[in-house]
Amino acid sequence: MGEIEERGRKGKLVFAVNGERFELSEIDPSTTLLEFLRTRTRYRGAKLGCGEGGCGACVVLLSRYDPTSERVDEYSINSCLTLLCSINLCSVSTTEGLGNSKDGFHSIHKRLSGFHASQCGFCTPGMCMSIFSALVNVDKTNRSQPSPGFSKLSVAEAEKSIMGNLCRCTGYRPIIDASKSFASDVDIEDLGLNSFLNKGQKVLNADNLPLYSSGGICTFPDFLKAEIRSSLNPVHSLTDSWHCPHSVNEFFDLLTSAKCSNDCDVKLVMGNTGSGVYKDQNLYEKYIDLSGIPELSVIKKDNSGIEIGAAVTISKAIEALEEYGTLIFSKIADHMKKVASHFVRNTASLGGNIIMAQRNHFPSDIATILLAAGSSVSVQRVSGRLVLTLEKFLESPPCDQRTLLLSIRIPHSHPVSKESVILFETYRASSRPLGNAVAYLNSAFLAQILFSKNSGDHILDNIQLAFGAYGCEHAIRARKVEKFLVGKRVTVAILNDAINLLRETIIPEEGTPSFGYRSSLAVAFLFKFLYPLAKGNGYENSNGRLSGDVNFSLDMNAEDELLDQLDHTELLLSSKQVVGFNKDYLPVGEPTRKAGAELQASGEALFVDDIPSSKDCLYGAFICCTKPMAQVKGIQFKSTLASQKIVTVISAKDIPRGHNIMKSVLGTERLFADTHTEYAGQPVALVLAESQKFANLAAKQALIEYGLDMLEPAILTVEDAVKKSSFFEIPPYFAPKKVGDYAKGMAEADHKILSAEVKLGSQYYFYMETQTALAVPDEDNCMVVYTSNQSPDLAQQIIANFLGVPHHNVRAITRRVGGGFGGKTTRAMSVATACAFAAFKLQRPVRMYLDRKTDMIIAGGRHPMKINYSVGYKSDGKITALHIDLLINAGISEDVSPMLPHAIIGALKKYNWGALSFDVKVCKTNTPSRSAMRGPGDLQGSYIAEVIVEHVASALSLDVNYIRKKNIHTFESLQLFYQGSEGEAFEYTLPSIFDKLGSSENYIHRVQMIKEFNNFNKWKKRGISCVPIVYPLTLRPTPGKVGILNDGSIIVEVGGIELGQGLWTKGYTAGSTTSEASCEAVRLACNILVARLKLLKDRLHEQLGSITWDTLIAQANLQAVNLSASTYYVPDHNSMQYLNFGAATSEVEIDLLTGATTILRTDITYDCGQSLNPAVDLGQIEGAFVQGIGFFMQEEYLSNSEGLVVSDSTWTYKIPTVDTIPKKFNVEILNSGHHQKRVLSSKASGEPPLLLAASVHCATRDAIKAARAEFLPEDSSSTFTLDVPATMPVVKELCGLDIVERPKKHLRPTFSPEEVERVHANAAKIAARLAGLSSVTVQAREGCSEPTSGGDPTPSNSGGDYVVVPTQEASVAMLPNVAIIDDKSTIREQGIKINTAEAKRVKGPLEGELVPELAHQQGKELATEGVPPSQDLDGLSPITSTSSTRRNRMIQRCY
């Protein structure tokens, strides 16, 4: 004990922030770096977005100095997870440290601004630091020096630099372009709209960009280096609760000492990233920092493998594995790069990940891949040290704190003989292909393979199969399958048996989401691994042995689409913007930077939570119930350290009788549950403490006592609401109007679809800044409330009514909002009101900043709904009548829900339905209140219209675009359906927009290319869709005020909130119309001021000649001219309503083995009238579209059986990221000319483009249809329901969960005469196109044997030109032998060069190869082999001949 005390020297915590020294002698060890930065320093740039390491808003740069090597290591980290005590003697750089408005902005700040890459700005500081970290680290490499102004980054690295950073506003494209502008290999044509570069330039001049120079920022100050060099003895503790052992023995001495008795709650700390997954439920008494134990940080390498210390970060482990040089280790490293994000990997320890998998059943990728590699672990316990296989360790009982993982050893696998090779592959299926998302299932396979020269068989000498994350306690080895396979020759039959055995092994636990899908993934990955080896599959290598070493691929290059011939894990994004500038009202109409964008990037822009707290400020956190319709009998608190932090608790009992009501737009809602809960997630009380962390932890200690006596069962679904007639009334002025005679229309129909059903779920807002407010009591019974709110005027009314004071006693102030999307209108009121009431009651400032979980539970989100439709239509596709039965789930209160029917039907009317009738009910349920979310109702209505049109097209077996065009409005029908909003005939641009995108030669060509791709690719299918939209909008009265100050500067005030679109640049968008209405109000005010000044100006001009603005304003002040003008713009009744038009074409590719959808390309054309600011409108279009992708493809906002939201974190709710947006993203802002009734001829852009994302969903449906036609012929009907969102499990299930197990063509190749004819016809058509020949005669090779079933087509002897390349005898009998000939050495079309040097012009039967053989060169393919239609084909190298073996494989695959 004496030795422990002697070693226990306490030190002070010393570190630097942006070069400023901080020294702390006492600090709460639970304090995170982010909490310290935001509460104890002036640096507020790092933001709290999730507290889970899942969004990147809190990213900063951490630097560590090694005095021995004099090396500074710099890397990005999550400051929300990093504990402050763990950065002793480190330096922290935040975005403020890069530059600011006083000293000058950094080039990163300037470029993000100039590329229009910051909207709400909440995520921008984190983006800056991720880019800065990438720049700092790449500049340390020994790569060649770039041109001045650029970095050593490559474009690919620049794109990935923000992987893990979330943005809900921009759609990522402009942020990516800003990052790419630093890359040494950037091409001017790859950069989108910006303020620096003219696209007409041929050479990119760095002088046009804000200058970047490496090393311009000192990240580690000299004074801190000196302190480190002068320090002699290591610090063993920083506080009485934070301990720093420096050896394994010290660690165990500490654990067994009185300081850490058995009843002491101890937390072991390395990177603390685990707290992002498993949140702290209480405060800890002791913290033990393991980073100072040298043994845990050692990396040892030898010929037998590599041993990595448990405290080594995942990023360092990746570096070590890549340095080792073997392909197996490289594969492991590549897979690890898809674990979490780079700023999590930089601090997360390898051992910590393994421990979470063992102790908490964390679905670890790392545990799975190391298990397959045969890894072992070294563990130290009080009883001694032991070495266990990783498999044995994972199977052991969960480790306690007295088990210390020391290291992980990964063996190097060697081939057992010269005739054997090692094959190692890793797999994962997740919603984000590049990581930062837990996998549905991960797996890794290691095999020793022998090749038999005599039989040509591949024999599995040994195999290790590991699976994890599928709904199991931990990763497992599939021992039964391994035992079955070892020693077997790999054949199709053996593979089938192994798959059946695997099905019995991989069984997710009961209650696991997507149960069947996860099992099918295991089968798919094993199939993908072994099928190329299976004899009889047509993929055998004829050279007698396998090529390659570890990562061999059986001589399969990009043409072998079974093994991912298209690598979608790389980004390589591109875009094009076509913007017509309006010069009629210059400078209005030019693309202008958003005002304040640099301030947002540098962290100087203030959000509500950035406002400093006074010393007596209290912090609040909601206690939320977990049951609906339950009596609240009382609230108790656990006896914990966190409970001791409670100052007071406020509930409905503290509110005067009858005042626990917030009167909202169309109804009322309780602030707190009173005698009983109304829905799961409802706030029951408010806990107040002296910090936000303490309040949040204290709320977790609450135990609500429920009673269920004499209460009605909860109404959780619209079906329940119908049974109990639980509805909200729709006011007559919100009720939509029917069109035509439905009965007559149905009588005219040739065909009918009756009572088809569609269900749509909810969507969470996922604003980056959660709900927040600060209430400060003021004199004379007044209250000042700073609220992140889209409607501060409504907040003022609600708070005043709740407090029972006059409205003028409440000031609601909103400076800016960190994302809203409708979620910070009525849904922000509960936080603002709770703060105001607590402050009013206690007479102390009170603030709240909801944690992400609470925010997601109470937010409500988009309205779920159920739709039944009946439609009548003619045989030619013309729809004659439509009836809709619509049930809308409004939740517990009206909110804005009665407005939804008008919006839904308005968007639905985009097609001419002939006659339209509907029955709409707004259902009251015991769930959180739903509210307006970007495109409320319009999104669902427009999508419902597409479902109906697709259904009609399927029923008639007609092209869906034909049906769309058949039913798009004429101007006459538009007048009927949109009375009063249709505008002039020339303003109706939708038909021309749709023709351009959906009926052009380019579109038809892309459709044909997709058909050819699908014909020649079995495991990937593509689809395309073009979707039009009509979006009705209504302008509302808006105030405006302009004042000229004494110095001539101008102040502008409008009735809007800065939500990210630049209030001073264009104006915010709520309902999408505030910008134009605000601009008109300001314009009217300016006209008043101009009129007042004109007389004075003319008089002064006569007296003085020319005069300056300053002189004019000075004289105006002297002569008492009123230099302030207020207006209230009231739209004319005839121009109050108008229509927006647009269309989008999207092309996708689905992976049939995993269900993954890749958006290859999107083209948008959107009519903005004459844009007020094209830069802002472009950002709105792209951002809205990507948010729509989330709704249609990714975001599942799920609840449990009692209505409690369970998608309540960044771990369970996945918005789009950089790797899920379109690979090619093209936007045209259509300048449709002068619109007399519009404000400066402009039209809205904030919400309508959201609806265009349905094109991605419809394209996915098109791809699934192609898959079902091939794999599910018994269910070949093209009518099926594709759920929203179309997640990976949904897509995979529709394609067939068991497709690899079916006795289909890929297992037993059989070909019908029709199938052979189809391939022959395709080949002939392609040959004619490539050769420019008028006709091509197709004839099978003479003397070929009969195929397995069916046969070759009857030879055609009509003659014609051929190109024949003599080849070896083909081994596959059913070849359609077609090729092309020309006397020239090459044939060039569309930039494709084909080598035909050996060609001969002949007549008669063919003896050559199929055209697809000419299609492959360096991983790029023609349409016959699946070139993306979006791919630029210029500049391909000449295509040379290939081996007959590969040709035969290719030809067989064509069948």
mmCIF file of C-alpha atoms in Angstrom, residues 1039-1286:
data_model
loop_
_atom_site.group_PDB
_atom_site.id
_atom_site.type_symbol
_atom_site.label_atom_id
_atom_site.label_comp_id
_atom_site.label_asym_id
_atom_site.label_seq_id
_atom_site.Cartn_x
_atom_site.Cartn_y
_atom_site.Cartn_z
ATOM 1 C CA PRO A 1039 -43.568 42.409 -43.102
ATOM 2 C CA GLY A 1040 -40.416 44.240 -44.093
ATOM 3 C CA LYS A 1041 -38.459 47.156 -42.715
ATOM 4 C CA VAL A 1042 -35.473 49.042 -44.097
ATOM 5 C CA GLY A 1043 -33.553 51.692 -42.209
ATOM 6 C CA ILE A 1044 -30.654 53.893 -43.253
ATOM 7 C CA LEU A 1045 -28.347 54.684 -40.335
ATOM 8 C CA ASN A 1046 -26.392 57.893 -39.785
ATOM 9 C CA ASP A 1047 -23.241 56.579 -41.456
ATOM 10 C CA GLY A 1048 -25.163 55.485 -44.533
ATOM 11 C CA SER A 1049 -25.151 51.797 -43.696
ATOM 12 C CA ILE A 1050 -28.435 49.968 -44.102
ATOM 13 C CA ILE A 1051 -30.315 47.650 -41.799
ATOM 14 C CA VAL A 1052 -32.942 45.268 -43.163
ATOM 15 C CA GLU A 1053 -35.561 43.459 -41.090
ATOM 16 C CA VAL A 1054 -37.969 40.866 -42.434
ATOM 17 C CA GLY A 1055 -40.441 38.436 -40.949
ATOM 18 C CA GLY A 1056 -38.181 35.454 -41.411
ATOM 19 C CA ILE A 1057 -35.685 33.290 -39.575
ATOM 20 C CA GLU A 1058 -32.162 32.364 -40.661
ATOM 21 C CA LEU A 1059 -32.446 28.649 -41.262
ATOM 22 C CA GLY A 1060 -29.453 28.352 -43.512
ATOM 23 C CA GLN A 1061 -30.503 29.884 -46.796
ATOM 24 C CA GLY A 1062 -28.996 33.283 -45.966
ATOM 25 C CA LEU A 1063 -31.683 35.554 -44.566
ATOM 26 C CA TRP A 1064 -29.742 38.629 -45.667
ATOM 27 C CA THR A 1065 -28.927 37.073 -49.013
ATOM 28 C CA LYS A 1066 -32.253 35.654 -50.048
ATOM 29 C CA GLY A 1067 -34.379 34.811 -47.038
ATOM 30 C CA TYR A 1068 -35.329 31.595 -45.319
ATOM 31 C CA THR A 1069 -37.808 29.116 -46.681
ATOM 32 C CA ALA A 1070 -40.718 27.883 -44.600
ATOM 33 C CA GLY A 1071 -43.501 26.799 -46.851
ATOM 34 C CA SER A 1072 -40.892 27.707 -49.496
ATOM 35 C CA THR A 1073 -42.235 31.226 -50.052
ATOM 36 C CA THR A 1074 -40.773 33.440 -47.313
ATOM 37 C CA SER A 1075 -37.808 34.423 -49.477
ATOM 38 C CA GLU A 1076 -39.814 35.922 -52.302
ATOM 39 C CA ALA A 1077 -42.391 37.493 -49.979
ATOM 40 C CA SER A 1078 -39.651 38.984 -47.791
ATOM 41 C CA CYS A 1079 -37.829 40.305 -50.827
ATOM 42 C CA GLU A 1080 -40.977 41.965 -52.080
ATOM 43 C CA ALA A 1081 -41.644 43.532 -48.681
ATOM 44 C CA VAL A 1082 -38.097 44.906 -48.605
ATOM 45 C CA ARG A 1083 -38.366 46.122 -52.188
ATOM 46 C CA LEU A 1084 -41.516 48.057 -51.344
ATOM 47 C CA ALA A 1085 -39.783 49.588 -48.310
ATOM 48 C CA CYS A 1086 -36.812 50.568 -50.479
ATOM 49 C CA ASN A 1087 -39.146 52.230 -52.968
ATOM 50 C CA ILE A 1088 -40.554 54.360 -50.147
ATOM 51 C CA LEU A 1089 -37.073 55.441 -49.083
ATOM 52 C CA VAL A 1090 -36.052 56.171 -52.668
ATOM 53 C CA ALA A 1091 -39.094 58.379 -53.083
ATOM 54 C CA ARG A 1092 -38.245 60.300 -49.888
ATOM 55 C CA LEU A 1093 -34.627 60.803 -50.893
ATOM 56 C CA LYS A 1094 -35.192 61.622 -54.527
ATOM 57 C CA LEU A 1095 -36.492 65.153 -53.955
ATOM 58 C CA LEU A 1096 -33.574 65.945 -51.661
ATOM 59 C CA LYS A 1097 -31.089 64.376 -54.077
ATOM 60 C CA ASP A 1098 -32.412 66.370 -57.015
ATOM 61 C CA ARG A 1099 -32.242 69.614 -55.011
ATOM 62 C CA LEU A 1100 -28.702 68.920 -53.808
ATOM 63 C CA HIS A 1101 -27.652 67.956 -57.294
ATOM 64 C CA GLU A 1102 -28.772 71.332 -58.593
ATOM 65 C CA GLN A 1103 -26.844 73.088 -55.824
ATOM 66 C CA LEU A 1104 -23.673 70.981 -55.602
ATOM 67 C CA GLY A 1105 -23.494 68.943 -58.766
ATOM 68 C CA SER A 1106 -22.631 65.291 -58.111
ATOM 69 C CA ILE A 1107 -23.045 64.181 -54.507
ATOM 70 C CA THR A 1108 -21.942 61.108 -52.574
ATOM 71 C CA TRP A 1109 -24.179 58.727 -50.679
ATOM 72 C CA ASP A 1110 -22.659 59.864 -47.378
ATOM 73 C CA THR A 1111 -23.438 63.505 -48.186
ATOM 74 C CA LEU A 1112 -26.985 62.648 -49.175
ATOM 75 C CA ILE A 1113 -27.661 60.777 -45.925
ATOM 76 C CA ALA A 1114 -26.023 63.480 -43.805
ATOM 77 C CA GLN A 1115 -28.230 66.126 -45.398
ATOM 78 C CA ALA A 1116 -31.290 63.919 -45.009
ATOM 79 C CA ASN A 1117 -30.624 63.665 -41.261
ATOM 80 C CA LEU A 1118 -30.192 67.416 -41.010
ATOM 81 C CA GLN A 1119 -33.451 67.991 -42.857
ATOM 82 C CA ALA A 1120 -35.396 65.450 -40.786
ATOM 83 C CA VAL A 1121 -36.077 63.044 -43.648
ATOM 84 C CA ASN A 1122 -37.529 59.806 -42.280
ATOM 85 C CA LEU A 1123 -34.938 57.185 -43.181
ATOM 86 C CA SER A 1124 -36.916 54.235 -41.908
ATOM 87 C CA ALA A 1125 -39.676 52.561 -43.886
ATOM 88 C CA SER A 1126 -41.909 49.698 -42.847
ATOM 89 C CA THR A 1127 -44.175 47.785 -45.178
ATOM 90 C CA TYR A 1128 -46.485 44.824 -45.031
ATOM 91 C CA TYR A 1129 -46.573 42.930 -48.289
ATOM 92 C CA VAL A 1130 -49.999 41.430 -48.950
ATOM 93 C CA PRO A 1131 -50.045 39.310 -52.117
ATOM 94 C CA ASP A 1132 -52.701 40.086 -54.663
ATOM 95 C CA HIS A 1133 -55.470 37.493 -54.611
ATOM 96 C CA ASN A 1134 -54.826 36.610 -58.252
ATOM 97 C CA SER A 1135 -51.124 35.998 -57.675
ATOM 98 C CA MET A 1136 -51.177 34.502 -54.179
ATOM 99 C CA GLN A 1137 -51.185 30.916 -55.454
ATOM 100 C CA TYR A 1138 -49.002 29.436 -58.169
ATOM 101 C CA LEU A 1139 -47.497 26.144 -59.356
ATOM 102 C CA ASN A 1140 -43.920 24.911 -59.445
ATOM 103 C CA PHE A 1141 -42.762 22.365 -62.005
ATOM 104 C CA GLY A 1142 -39.833 20.003 -62.306
ATOM 105 C CA ALA A 1143 -38.756 16.498 -63.201
ATOM 106 C CA ALA A 1144 -35.944 14.122 -62.339
ATOM 107 C CA THR A 1145 -34.492 11.063 -64.010
ATOM 108 C CA SER A 1146 -32.631 8.647 -61.776
ATOM 109 C CA GLU A 1147 -30.727 5.498 -62.640
ATOM 110 C CA VAL A 1148 -29.872 2.891 -60.018
ATOM 111 C CA GLU A 1149 -28.131 -0.429 -59.709
ATOM 112 C CA ILE A 1150 -29.168 -3.063 -57.212
ATOM 113 C CA ASP A 1151 -27.044 -5.901 -55.893
ATOM 114 C CA LEU A 1152 -29.244 -8.979 -55.838
ATOM 115 C CA LEU A 1153 -27.037 -10.741 -53.311
ATOM 116 C CA THR A 1154 -27.292 -7.984 -50.673
ATOM 117 C CA GLY A 1155 -30.179 -5.752 -51.722
ATOM 118 C CA ALA A 1156 -27.877 -2.721 -51.820
ATOM 119 C CA THR A 1157 -28.970 0.111 -54.099
ATOM 120 C CA THR A 1158 -26.456 2.436 -55.729
ATOM 121 C CA ILE A 1159 -27.721 5.637 -57.314
ATOM 122 C CA LEU A 1160 -25.626 5.866 -60.448
ATOM 123 C CA ARG A 1161 -26.999 9.091 -61.812
ATOM 124 C CA THR A 1162 -29.661 11.721 -61.269
ATOM 125 C CA ASP A 1163 -30.641 14.499 -63.667
ATOM 126 C CA ILE A 1164 -32.925 17.235 -62.347
ATOM 127 C CA THR A 1165 -34.555 20.051 -64.235
ATOM 128 C CA TYR A 1166 -36.391 22.504 -62.012
ATOM 129 C CA ASP A 1167 -38.285 25.634 -63.008
ATOM 130 C CA CYS A 1168 -37.253 28.488 -60.703
ATOM 131 C CA GLY A 1169 -38.782 31.178 -62.856
ATOM 132 C CA GLN A 1170 -35.990 33.728 -62.698
ATOM 133 C CA SER A 1171 -33.923 32.743 -59.696
ATOM 134 C CA LEU A 1172 -33.285 35.436 -57.074
ATOM 135 C CA ASN A 1173 -30.016 33.704 -56.197
ATOM 136 C CA PRO A 1174 -29.091 30.597 -58.233
ATOM 137 C CA ALA A 1175 -26.462 29.563 -55.689
ATOM 138 C CA VAL A 1176 -29.041 29.370 -52.916
ATOM 139 C CA ASP A 1177 -31.663 27.749 -55.136
ATOM 140 C CA LEU A 1178 -29.170 25.124 -56.312
ATOM 141 C CA GLY A 1179 -28.343 24.274 -52.703
ATOM 142 C CA GLN A 1180 -32.027 24.005 -51.894
ATOM 143 C CA ILE A 1181 -32.693 21.697 -54.841
ATOM 144 C CA GLU A 1182 -29.811 19.351 -54.102
ATOM 145 C CA GLY A 1183 -30.376 19.350 -50.342
ATOM 146 C CA ALA A 1184 -34.099 18.691 -50.654
ATOM 147 C CA PHE A 1185 -33.520 15.881 -53.151
ATOM 148 C CA VAL A 1186 -31.024 14.113 -50.901
ATOM 149 C CA GLN A 1187 -33.358 14.457 -47.924
ATOM 150 C CA GLY A 1188 -35.983 12.823 -50.133
ATOM 151 C CA ILE A 1189 -33.569 9.967 -50.859
ATOM 152 C CA GLY A 1190 -33.501 9.410 -47.122
ATOM 153 C CA PHE A 1191 -37.282 9.141 -46.951
ATOM 154 C CA PHE A 1192 -37.652 6.826 -49.935
ATOM 155 C CA MET A 1193 -34.576 4.626 -49.493
ATOM 156 C CA GLN A 1194 -32.983 4.686 -46.037
ATOM 157 C CA GLU A 1195 -34.630 6.297 -43.039
ATOM 158 C CA GLU A 1196 -36.696 3.971 -40.854
ATOM 159 C CA TYR A 1197 -38.394 5.858 -37.995
ATOM 160 C CA LEU A 1198 -39.629 2.848 -36.049
ATOM 161 C CA SER A 1199 -41.633 2.400 -32.851
ATOM 162 C CA ASN A 1200 -42.240 -0.548 -30.567
ATOM 163 C CA SER A 1201 -45.554 -2.223 -29.816
ATOM 164 C CA GLU A 1202 -46.497 0.578 -27.406
ATOM 165 C CA GLY A 1203 -45.685 3.387 -29.798
ATOM 166 C CA LEU A 1204 -42.325 4.339 -28.249
ATOM 167 C CA VAL A 1205 -39.776 5.395 -30.843
ATOM 168 C CA VAL A 1206 -36.888 2.906 -31.020
ATOM 169 C CA SER A 1207 -35.015 4.525 -33.926
ATOM 170 C CA ASP A 1208 -33.604 6.949 -31.406
ATOM 171 C CA SER A 1209 -29.932 7.501 -32.229
ATOM 172 C CA THR A 1210 -27.390 7.856 -34.989
ATOM 173 C CA TRP A 1211 -26.812 4.120 -34.501
ATOM 174 C CA THR A 1212 -30.348 3.187 -35.456
ATOM 175 C CA TYR A 1213 -31.411 6.019 -37.773
ATOM 176 C CA LYS A 1214 -29.377 6.550 -40.920
ATOM 177 C CA ILE A 1215 -29.716 9.686 -43.022
ATOM 178 C CA PRO A 1216 -27.944 9.908 -46.400
ATOM 179 C CA THR A 1217 -24.181 10.358 -46.375
ATOM 180 C CA VAL A 1218 -21.509 11.122 -48.953
ATOM 181 C CA ASP A 1219 -21.478 7.502 -50.111
ATOM 182 C CA THR A 1220 -25.236 7.218 -50.666
ATOM 183 C CA ILE A 1221 -25.905 10.254 -52.882
ATOM 184 C CA PRO A 1222 -25.965 9.955 -56.694
ATOM 185 C CA LYS A 1223 -22.588 9.137 -58.230
ATOM 186 C CA LYS A 1224 -23.374 11.635 -60.931
ATOM 187 C CA PHE A 1225 -25.615 14.491 -59.830
ATOM 188 C CA ASN A 1226 -26.722 16.918 -62.526
ATOM 189 C CA VAL A 1227 -29.039 19.857 -61.901
ATOM 190 C CA GLU A 1228 -30.457 22.372 -64.323
ATOM 191 C CA ILE A 1229 -32.196 25.450 -62.956
ATOM 192 C CA LEU A 1230 -34.583 26.357 -65.734
ATOM 193 C CA ASN A 1231 -34.901 30.068 -66.335
ATOM 194 C CA SER A 1232 -38.437 30.114 -67.642
ATOM 195 C CA GLY A 1233 -38.511 33.846 -68.326
ATOM 196 C CA HIS A 1234 -40.644 36.688 -67.103
ATOM 197 C CA HIS A 1235 -43.528 35.902 -64.765
ATOM 198 C CA GLN A 1236 -45.487 39.084 -64.290
ATOM 199 C CA LYS A 1237 -47.311 37.945 -61.164
ATOM 200 C CA ARG A 1238 -44.234 36.578 -59.414
ATOM 201 C CA VAL A 1239 -41.850 38.563 -57.234
ATOM 202 C CA LEU A 1240 -39.090 39.580 -59.667
ATOM 203 C CA SER A 1241 -40.277 36.595 -61.734
ATOM 204 C CA SER A 1242 -38.954 34.169 -59.088
ATOM 205 C CA LYS A 1243 -40.396 30.877 -57.862
ATOM 206 C CA ALA A 1244 -39.775 28.839 -54.697
ATOM 207 C CA SER A 1245 -37.138 26.121 -54.404
ATOM 208 C CA GLY A 1246 -36.993 24.989 -50.766
ATOM 209 C CA GLU A 1247 -39.461 22.127 -50.689
ATOM 210 C CA PRO A 1248 -40.672 21.059 -54.178
ATOM 211 C CA PRO A 1249 -37.429 19.295 -55.230
ATOM 212 C CA LEU A 1250 -37.862 16.917 -52.309
ATOM 213 C CA LEU A 1251 -40.649 15.215 -54.268
ATOM 214 C CA LEU A 1252 -38.286 14.409 -57.144
ATOM 215 C CA ALA A 1253 -36.478 11.824 -55.025
ATOM 216 C CA ALA A 1254 -39.348 9.456 -55.813
ATOM 217 C CA SER A 1255 -37.491 8.901 -59.093
ATOM 218 C CA VAL A 1256 -34.876 6.896 -57.153
ATOM 219 C CA HIS A 1257 -37.553 4.705 -55.596
ATOM 220 C CA CYS A 1258 -39.267 4.155 -58.944
ATOM 221 C CA ALA A 1259 -35.945 3.339 -60.615
ATOM 222 C CA THR A 1260 -35.277 0.787 -57.880
ATOM 223 C CA ARG A 1261 -38.634 -0.757 -58.606
ATOM 224 C CA ASP A 1262 -37.667 -0.947 -62.277
ATOM 225 C CA ALA A 1263 -34.464 -2.798 -61.383
ATOM 226 C CA ILE A 1264 -36.315 -5.188 -59.073
ATOM 227 C CA LYS A 1265 -38.747 -5.927 -61.883
ATOM 228 C CA ALA A 1266 -35.829 -7.047 -64.053
ATOM 229 C CA ALA A 1267 -34.537 -9.267 -61.251
ATOM 230 C CA ARG A 1268 -37.921 -10.868 -60.643
ATOM 231 C CA ALA A 1269 -38.365 -11.580 -64.334
ATOM 232 C CA GLU A 1270 -35.183 -13.628 -64.234
ATOM 233 C CA PHE A 1271 -35.303 -15.257 -60.823
ATOM 234 C CA LEU A 1272 -38.981 -15.473 -59.977
ATOM 235 C CA PRO A 1273 -40.684 -16.568 -63.212
ATOM 236 C CA GLU A 1274 -43.417 -18.273 -61.206
ATOM 237 C CA ASP A 1275 -44.251 -14.818 -59.836
ATOM 238 C CA SER A 1276 -43.415 -12.881 -62.965
ATOM 239 C CA SER A 1277 -46.159 -10.316 -62.486
ATOM 240 C CA SER A 1278 -44.655 -6.847 -62.592
ATOM 241 C CA THR A 1279 -47.168 -5.679 -59.993
ATOM 242 C CA PHE A 1280 -45.656 -5.769 -56.541
ATOM 243 C CA THR A 1281 -45.400 -3.440 -53.565
ATOM 244 C CA LEU A 1282 -42.069 -1.766 -52.903
ATOM 245 C CA ASP A 1283 -42.138 -0.378 -49.375
ATOM 246 C CA VAL A 1284 -41.001 3.085 -48.387
ATOM 247 C CA PRO A 1285 -38.202 3.218 -47.444
ATOM 248 C CA ALA A 1286 -36.830 0.667 -49.899
#
